[in-house]
XYZ file of C-alpha atoms in Angstrom:
497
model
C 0.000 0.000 0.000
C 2.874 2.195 -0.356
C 4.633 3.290 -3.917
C 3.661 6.269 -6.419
C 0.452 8.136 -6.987
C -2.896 6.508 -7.628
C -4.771 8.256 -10.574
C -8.556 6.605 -10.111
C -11.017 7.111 -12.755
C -14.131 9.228 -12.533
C -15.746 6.406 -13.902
C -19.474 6.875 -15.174
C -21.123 7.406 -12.083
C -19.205 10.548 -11.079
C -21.225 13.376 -10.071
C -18.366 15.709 -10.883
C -18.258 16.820 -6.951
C -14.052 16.567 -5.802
C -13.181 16.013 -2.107
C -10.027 16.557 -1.034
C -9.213 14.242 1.834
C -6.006 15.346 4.442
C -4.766 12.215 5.741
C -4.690 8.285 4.751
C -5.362 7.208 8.233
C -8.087 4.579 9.293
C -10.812 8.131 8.805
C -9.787 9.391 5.643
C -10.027 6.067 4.343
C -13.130 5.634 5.593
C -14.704 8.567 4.177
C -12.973 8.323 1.031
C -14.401 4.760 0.366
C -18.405 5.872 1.526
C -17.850 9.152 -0.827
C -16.462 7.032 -3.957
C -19.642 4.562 -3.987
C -21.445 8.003 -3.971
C -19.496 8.810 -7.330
C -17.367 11.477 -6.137
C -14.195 12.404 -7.084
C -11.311 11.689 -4.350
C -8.270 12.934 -3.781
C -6.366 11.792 -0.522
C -3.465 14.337 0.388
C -0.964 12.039 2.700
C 2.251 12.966 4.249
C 3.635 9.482 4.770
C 4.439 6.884 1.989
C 2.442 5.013 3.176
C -1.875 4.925 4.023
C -2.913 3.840 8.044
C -1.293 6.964 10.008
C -0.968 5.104 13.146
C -2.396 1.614 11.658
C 0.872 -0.169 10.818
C 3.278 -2.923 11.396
C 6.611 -3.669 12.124
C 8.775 -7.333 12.355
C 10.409 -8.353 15.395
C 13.774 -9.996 15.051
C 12.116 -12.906 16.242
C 10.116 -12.628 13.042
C 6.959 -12.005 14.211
C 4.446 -8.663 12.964
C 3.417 -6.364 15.746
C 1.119 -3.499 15.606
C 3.185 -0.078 16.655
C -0.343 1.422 16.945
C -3.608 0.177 17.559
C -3.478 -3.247 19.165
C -7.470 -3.222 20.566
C -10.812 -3.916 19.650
C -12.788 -1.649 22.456
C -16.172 -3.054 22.777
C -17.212 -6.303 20.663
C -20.800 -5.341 20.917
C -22.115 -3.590 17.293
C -18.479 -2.602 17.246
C -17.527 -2.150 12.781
C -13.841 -3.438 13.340
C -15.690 -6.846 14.822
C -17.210 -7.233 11.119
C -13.648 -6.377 9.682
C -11.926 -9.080 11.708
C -14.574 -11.691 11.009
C -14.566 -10.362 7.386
C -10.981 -10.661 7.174
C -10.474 -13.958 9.441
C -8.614 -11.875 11.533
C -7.521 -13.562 15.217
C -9.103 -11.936 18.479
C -7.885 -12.617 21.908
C -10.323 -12.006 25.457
C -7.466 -11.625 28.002
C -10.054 -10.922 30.715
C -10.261 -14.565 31.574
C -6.658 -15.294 32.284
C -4.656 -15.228 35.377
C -2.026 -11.682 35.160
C 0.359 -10.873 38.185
C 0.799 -8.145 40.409
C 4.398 -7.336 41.689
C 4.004 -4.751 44.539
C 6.531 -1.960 45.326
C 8.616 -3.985 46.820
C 8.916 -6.985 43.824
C 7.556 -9.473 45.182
C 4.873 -10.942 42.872
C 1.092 -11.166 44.656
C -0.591 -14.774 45.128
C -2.863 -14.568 41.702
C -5.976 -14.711 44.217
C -5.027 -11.858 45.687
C -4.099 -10.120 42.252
C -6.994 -10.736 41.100
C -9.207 -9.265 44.184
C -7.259 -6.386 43.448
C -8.148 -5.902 40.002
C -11.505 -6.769 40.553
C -11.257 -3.477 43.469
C -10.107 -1.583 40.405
C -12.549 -1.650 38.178
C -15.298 -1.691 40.410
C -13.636 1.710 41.394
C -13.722 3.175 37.688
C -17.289 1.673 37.263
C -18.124 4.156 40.271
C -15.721 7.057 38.538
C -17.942 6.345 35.331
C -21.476 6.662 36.970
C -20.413 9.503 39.086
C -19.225 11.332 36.237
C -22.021 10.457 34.131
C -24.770 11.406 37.171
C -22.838 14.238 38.732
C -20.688 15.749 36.135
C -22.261 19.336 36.105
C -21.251 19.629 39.801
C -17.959 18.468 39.902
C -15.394 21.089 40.041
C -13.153 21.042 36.679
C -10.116 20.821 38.955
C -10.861 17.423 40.001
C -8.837 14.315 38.721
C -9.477 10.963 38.316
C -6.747 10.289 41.130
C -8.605 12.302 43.470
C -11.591 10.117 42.946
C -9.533 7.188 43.233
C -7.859 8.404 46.511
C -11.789 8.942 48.075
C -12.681 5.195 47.017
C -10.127 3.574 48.205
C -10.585 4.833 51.792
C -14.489 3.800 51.417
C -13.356 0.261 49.562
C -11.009 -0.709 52.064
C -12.187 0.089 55.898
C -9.514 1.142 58.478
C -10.223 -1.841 60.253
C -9.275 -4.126 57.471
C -6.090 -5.917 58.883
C -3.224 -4.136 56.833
C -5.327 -1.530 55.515
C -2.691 0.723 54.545
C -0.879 -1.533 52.598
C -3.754 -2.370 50.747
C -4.817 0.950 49.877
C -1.778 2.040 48.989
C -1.424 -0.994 46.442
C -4.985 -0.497 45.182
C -4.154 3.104 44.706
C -0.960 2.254 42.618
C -3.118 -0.074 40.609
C -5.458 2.516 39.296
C -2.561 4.735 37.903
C -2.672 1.986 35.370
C -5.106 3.408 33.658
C -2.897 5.980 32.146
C -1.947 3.357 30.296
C -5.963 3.365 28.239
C -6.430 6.605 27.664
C -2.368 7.731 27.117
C -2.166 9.835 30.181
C -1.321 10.064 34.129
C -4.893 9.638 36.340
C -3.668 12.436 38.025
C -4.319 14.826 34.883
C -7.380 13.165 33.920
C -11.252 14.892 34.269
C -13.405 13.131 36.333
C -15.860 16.096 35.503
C -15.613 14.264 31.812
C -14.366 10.944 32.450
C -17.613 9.417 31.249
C -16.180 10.293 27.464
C -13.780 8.399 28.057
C -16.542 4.923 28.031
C -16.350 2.514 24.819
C -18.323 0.790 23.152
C -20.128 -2.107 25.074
C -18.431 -5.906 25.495
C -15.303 -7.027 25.924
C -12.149 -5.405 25.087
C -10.192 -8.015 22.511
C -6.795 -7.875 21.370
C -6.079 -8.210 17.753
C -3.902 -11.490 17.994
C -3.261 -11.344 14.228
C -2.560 -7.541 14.147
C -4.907 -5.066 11.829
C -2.639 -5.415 8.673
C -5.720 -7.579 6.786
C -8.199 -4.984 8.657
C -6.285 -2.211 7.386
C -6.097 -3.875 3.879
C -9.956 -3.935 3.485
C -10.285 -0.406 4.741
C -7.890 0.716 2.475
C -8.929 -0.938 -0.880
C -11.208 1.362 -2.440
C -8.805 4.247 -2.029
C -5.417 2.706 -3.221
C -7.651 1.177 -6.409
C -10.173 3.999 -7.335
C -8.981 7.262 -5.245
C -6.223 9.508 -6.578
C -3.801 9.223 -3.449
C -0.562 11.955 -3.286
C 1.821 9.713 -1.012
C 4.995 12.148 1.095
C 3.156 15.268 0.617
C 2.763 17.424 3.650
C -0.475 20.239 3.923
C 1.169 23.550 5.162
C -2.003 25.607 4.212
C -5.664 25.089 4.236
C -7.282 27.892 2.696
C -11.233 28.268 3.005
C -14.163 28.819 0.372
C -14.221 32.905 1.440
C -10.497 33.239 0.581
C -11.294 32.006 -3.217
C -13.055 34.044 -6.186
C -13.809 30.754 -7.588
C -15.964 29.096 -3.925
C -13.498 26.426 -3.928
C -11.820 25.252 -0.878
C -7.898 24.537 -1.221
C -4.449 23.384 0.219
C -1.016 24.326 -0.505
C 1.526 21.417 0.135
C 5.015 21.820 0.759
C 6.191 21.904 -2.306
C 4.015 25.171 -3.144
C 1.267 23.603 -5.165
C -1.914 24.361 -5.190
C -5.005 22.071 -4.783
C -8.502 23.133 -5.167
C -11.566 21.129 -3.906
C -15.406 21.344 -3.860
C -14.957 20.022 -0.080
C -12.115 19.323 2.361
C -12.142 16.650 4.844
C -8.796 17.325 7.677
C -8.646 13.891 9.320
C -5.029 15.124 10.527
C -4.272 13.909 14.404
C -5.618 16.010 17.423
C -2.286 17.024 18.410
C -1.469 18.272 14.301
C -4.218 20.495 15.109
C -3.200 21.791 17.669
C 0.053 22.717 16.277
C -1.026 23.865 13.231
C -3.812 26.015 13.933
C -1.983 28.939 11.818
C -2.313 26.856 8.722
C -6.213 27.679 8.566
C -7.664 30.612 5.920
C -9.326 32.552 7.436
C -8.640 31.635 10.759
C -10.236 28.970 12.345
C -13.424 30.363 14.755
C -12.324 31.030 18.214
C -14.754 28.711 20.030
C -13.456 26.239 17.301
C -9.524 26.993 18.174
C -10.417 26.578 21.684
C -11.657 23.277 21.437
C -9.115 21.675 19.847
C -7.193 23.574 22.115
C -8.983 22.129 25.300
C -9.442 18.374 24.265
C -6.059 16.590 25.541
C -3.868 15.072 23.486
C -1.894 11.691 25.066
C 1.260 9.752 24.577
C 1.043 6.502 24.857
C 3.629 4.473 23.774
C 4.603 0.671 23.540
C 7.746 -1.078 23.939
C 8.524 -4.987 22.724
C 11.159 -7.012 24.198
C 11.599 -10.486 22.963
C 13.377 -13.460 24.435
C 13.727 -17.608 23.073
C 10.864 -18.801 25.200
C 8.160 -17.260 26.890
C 9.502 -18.091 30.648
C 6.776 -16.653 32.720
C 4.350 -19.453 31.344
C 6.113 -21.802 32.862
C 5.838 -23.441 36.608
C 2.600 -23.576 39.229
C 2.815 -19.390 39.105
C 2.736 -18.682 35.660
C 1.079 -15.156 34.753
C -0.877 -15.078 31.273
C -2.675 -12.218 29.992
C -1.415 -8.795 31.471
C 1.477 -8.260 34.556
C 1.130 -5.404 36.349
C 5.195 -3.557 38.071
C 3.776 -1.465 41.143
C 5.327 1.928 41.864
C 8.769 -0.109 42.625
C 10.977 1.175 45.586
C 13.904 -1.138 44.623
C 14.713 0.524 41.417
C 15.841 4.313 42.663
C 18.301 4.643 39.719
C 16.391 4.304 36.707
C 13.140 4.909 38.067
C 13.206 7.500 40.927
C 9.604 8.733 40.247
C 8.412 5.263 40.715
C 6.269 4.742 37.509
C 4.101 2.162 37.550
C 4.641 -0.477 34.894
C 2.316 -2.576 32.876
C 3.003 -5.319 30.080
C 1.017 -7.945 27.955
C 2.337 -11.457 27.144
C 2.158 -12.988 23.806
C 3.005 -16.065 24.942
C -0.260 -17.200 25.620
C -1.764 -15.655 21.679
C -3.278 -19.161 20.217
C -0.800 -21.087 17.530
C 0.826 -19.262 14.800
C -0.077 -15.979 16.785
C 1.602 -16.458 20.056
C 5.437 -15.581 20.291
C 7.604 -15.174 23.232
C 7.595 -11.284 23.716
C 6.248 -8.873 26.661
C 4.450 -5.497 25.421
C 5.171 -2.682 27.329
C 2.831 -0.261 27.245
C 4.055 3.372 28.516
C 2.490 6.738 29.014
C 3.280 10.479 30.338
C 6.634 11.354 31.877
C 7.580 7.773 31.555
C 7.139 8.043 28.190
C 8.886 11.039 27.071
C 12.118 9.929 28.891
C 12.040 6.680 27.241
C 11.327 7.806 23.635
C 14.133 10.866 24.398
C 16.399 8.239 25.465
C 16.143 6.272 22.534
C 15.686 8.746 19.774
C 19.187 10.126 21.020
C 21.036 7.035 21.227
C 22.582 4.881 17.740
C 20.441 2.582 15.612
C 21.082 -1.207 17.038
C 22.701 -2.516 20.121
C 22.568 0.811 21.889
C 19.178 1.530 21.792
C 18.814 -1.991 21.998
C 20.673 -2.167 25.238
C 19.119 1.243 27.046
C 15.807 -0.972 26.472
C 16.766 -4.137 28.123
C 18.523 -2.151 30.864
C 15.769 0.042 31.191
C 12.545 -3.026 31.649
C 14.865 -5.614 33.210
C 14.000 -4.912 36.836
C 10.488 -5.863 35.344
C 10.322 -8.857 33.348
C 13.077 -10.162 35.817
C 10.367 -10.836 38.688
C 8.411 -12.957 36.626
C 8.023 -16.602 37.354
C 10.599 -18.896 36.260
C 13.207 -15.940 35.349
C 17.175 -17.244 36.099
C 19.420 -14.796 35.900
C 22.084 -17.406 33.448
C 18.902 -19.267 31.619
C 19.911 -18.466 28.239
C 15.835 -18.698 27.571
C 15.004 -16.121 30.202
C 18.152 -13.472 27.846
C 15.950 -11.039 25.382
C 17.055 -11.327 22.054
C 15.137 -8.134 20.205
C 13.126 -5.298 21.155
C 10.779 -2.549 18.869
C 9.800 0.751 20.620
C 6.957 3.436 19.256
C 7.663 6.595 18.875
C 4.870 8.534 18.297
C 5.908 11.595 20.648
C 8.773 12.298 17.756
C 6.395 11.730 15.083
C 5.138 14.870 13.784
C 2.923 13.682 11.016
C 0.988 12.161 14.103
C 1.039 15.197 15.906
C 3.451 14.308 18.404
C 1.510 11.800 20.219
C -1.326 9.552 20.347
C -4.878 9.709 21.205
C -7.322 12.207 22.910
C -7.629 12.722 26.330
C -10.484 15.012 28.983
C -7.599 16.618 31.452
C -8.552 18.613 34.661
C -9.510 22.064 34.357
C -11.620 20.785 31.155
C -14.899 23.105 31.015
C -17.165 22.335 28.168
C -15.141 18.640 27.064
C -18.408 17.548 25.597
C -19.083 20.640 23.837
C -15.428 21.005 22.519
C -15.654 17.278 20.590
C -19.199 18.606 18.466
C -17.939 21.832 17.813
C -14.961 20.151 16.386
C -17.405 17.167 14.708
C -19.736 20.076 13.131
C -16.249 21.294 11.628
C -16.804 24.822 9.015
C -19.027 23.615 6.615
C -19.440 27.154 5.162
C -15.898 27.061 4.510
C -15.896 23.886 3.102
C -13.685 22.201 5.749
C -14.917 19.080 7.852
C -12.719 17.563 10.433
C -13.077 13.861 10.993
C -10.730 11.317 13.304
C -10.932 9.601 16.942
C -11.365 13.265 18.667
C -14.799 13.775 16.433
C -15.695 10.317 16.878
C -19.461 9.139 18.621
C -19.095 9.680 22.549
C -18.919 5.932 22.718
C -15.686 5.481 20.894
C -13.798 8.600 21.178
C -9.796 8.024 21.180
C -10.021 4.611 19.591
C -9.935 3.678 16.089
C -13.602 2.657 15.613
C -14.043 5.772 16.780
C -11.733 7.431 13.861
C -13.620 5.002 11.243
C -17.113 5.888 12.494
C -15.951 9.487 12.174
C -14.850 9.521 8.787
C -18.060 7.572 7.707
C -20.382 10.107 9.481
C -18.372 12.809 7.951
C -18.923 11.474 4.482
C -22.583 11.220 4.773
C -23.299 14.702 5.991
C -21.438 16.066 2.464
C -23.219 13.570 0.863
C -26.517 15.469 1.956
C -24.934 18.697 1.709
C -24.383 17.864 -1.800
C -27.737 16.513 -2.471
C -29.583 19.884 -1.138
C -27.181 21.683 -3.050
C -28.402 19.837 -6.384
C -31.936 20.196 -5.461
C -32.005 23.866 -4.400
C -30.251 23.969 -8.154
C -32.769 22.621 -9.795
């Protein structure tokens, strides 16, 4: 899906209407593919060489593809990317139903009973943050954070006269700072005043065992074979309908050329936006700028590290599914602030699927000194080395680790780096941070987009409330985008006539 430009054909159904899409990522694809049955004329402006934005793949040493983006289904219920993985005979995994591990602050892994009580505790507690947020949001003060919340639960959860009470809330309390790791940013930064935006689509949460490449391959299709598609060409200016003596809206890449459209879809990343808000002809409108300026913008990140055999499966304390590093107290060097750590194993993916690697997934400070790190360090064995270094304190109080088992040695590692990544706006995924006033109000403004202008905006900040930051959410975007051109275009042809 990479190479020169695609020229499609107007083909006989055209109704002579162009749209210009910005961005080849899971939303622009989506609406280019709904406005080509339509018989419009596409054109998909993309900076990479490549269409997916943040959909892709990369090989392990080990061999094995893994997703440096989206790894999740959120929600199996009436969820489109079910349908595409069916469709596509893509493999699904449930993790909920297998045993993880819990190593508390001082590294000593948790009986799985008692790891499991306390992820249980967890979610109850952000099944209470949901309701209240969702009853109550109009009177909680914007200054309150999801750890706050957290912090007043676990004192109600877990009674002072619970035999080691402190302990345990003070464990439970490290546990919910996992959840940076789902939305891409610290709980102590996160709304509860809006942390009912932050819900998904209902059912279980499934990981894509055989990565999205064949997902991403049927959401692609119609573009790469009927849309005209400019690969490694970067928008610098977006220029509305007013600023034209023709009505047309346009873009000017790069290069300096000039590209005129009946309609402009900008499915470019939150965090683009945000940095780019100068680009705009006339000026975006100020309620609009502040949205995009309000809506957070995460960094989540993942790490792989790789080793000959998947270790921690082995032995009556094996851990399968997700392992959970408490805020660790024995690793002052290389992690003074304590981060809390979290990783999946693919050791347990079924057959062909399941390789011996641990995915780290990272968010917030942690994140930005890892990605620093690397980015500064050689190609190879360096980086290589920092990375090992870095997670070994982790995956070294898993079950069945010996220091000298050649087995228990990683042999390759792949880190994200979306934070460096300008095309994706320097991170990954929105967020509802405290201080957030009108969250709810912010994502429609930016769904309604300028239509007067000709400019609609469309990706996983306009998404439904259900699936905002995911990538069913950036599909369902682009979709709904299409359609409401679609019947802007109609009216247009009947007022005509």
């Amino acid at each position: 899906m990479t190479g020169a430009n695609k020229g499609g054909a107007r083909g006989s159904n055209s109704n002579g209407k162009h749209v210009g899409i910005i961005g080849a990522g899971v939303a622009g694809l989506r609406s280019a593919d709904a406005l080509l049955r339509e018989g419009f004329r596409v054109t998909v402006v993309e900076g990479r060489d490549r269409v997916g934005g943040r959909v892709h793949q990369h090989r392990l040493p080990n061999g094995h593809e893994v997703d440096v983006g989206p790894n999740w289904i959120h929600g199996a219920a009436d969820n489109p990317f079910m349908d595409l993985a069916r469709e596509t005979g893509t493999a699904v995994c449930d993790f909920d139903a297998m045993t993880g591990g819990v190593v508390d602050e001082d590294g000593e892994l948790l009986p799985a009973e008692q790891g499991a009580d306390y992820s249980l505790m967890m979610w109850t507690l952000f099944e209470r943050a949901f309701e209240r947020s969702r009853s109550r949001g109009t009177e909680i003060d914007a200054s309150t954070s999801l750890l706050d919340f957290c912090r007043e639960q676990v004192l109600e959860m877990i009674p002072e006269t619970d035999q080691d009470s402190e302990k345990k809330r003070r464990i439970l309390l490290q546990m919910c700072k996992l959840w940076g790791n789902y939305v891409g940013s610290p709980v102590e930064r996160q709304s509860l005043k809006f942390f009912w935006l932050e819900e998904t689509i209902e059912g279980e949460n499934l990981f894509c065992a055989g990565t999205y490449r064949r997902i991403l391959g049927k959401i692609a299709q119609p573009a790469v074979e009927r849309a005209n598609i400019l690969y490694q060409t970067r928008v610098v200016e977006v220029r509305g309908k007013s600023t034209s003596s023709h009505g047309r809206v346009s873009v000017v890449t790069a290069g300096g050329r000039v590209l005129d459209f009946d309609e402009l879809i900008v499915t470019a990343p939150l965090g683009w936006l945000k940095q780019n808000l100068g680009a705009f002809h006339p000026p975006l409108p100020d309620r609009l700028s502040r949205a995009i300026q309000s809506i957070g913008y995460g960094s989540l990140e993942k790490v792989y590290i790789s080793f000959p055999k998947a270790f921690w499966l082995a032995g009556e304390k094996a851990v399968r599914g997700f392992c959970h590093w408490l805020s660790p107290n024995y690793e002052p060097e290389r992690n003074p602030h304590r981060w809390v750590n979290e990783a999946l194993e693919l050791g347990s993916l079924d057959g062909p699927d399941g390789h011996a690697t641990l995915l780290f997934y990272i968010n917030g400070d942690e994140s930005r000194h890892i990605t620093s790190k690397v980015r500064s360090l050689s190609e190879g064995r360096e980086r290589e080395g920092f990375l090992f270094d870095f997670f070994k304190p982790y995956y070294s109080r898993l079950p069945s680790y010996e220091e000298g088992d050649p087995d228990c040695q990683p042999n390759g590692c792949l880190s994200t780096d979306w934070l460096g990544d300008d095309l994706a706006g320097n991170g990954s995924y929105s967020n509802f941070q405290v201080g957030l006033q009108e969250g709810d109000q912010d994502i429609i403004l930016m769904r309604a987009g300028i239509p007067e202008e000709g400019i609609w905006l469309a990706g996983e900040h306009t998404a439904p409330f259900i699936a905002l930051g995911t990538v069913a959410g950036a599909y369902l975007s682009g979709e709904n985008v299409a359609k409401r051109i679609m019947a802007t275009s109609n009216q247009g042809y009947a007022e005509s006539n």
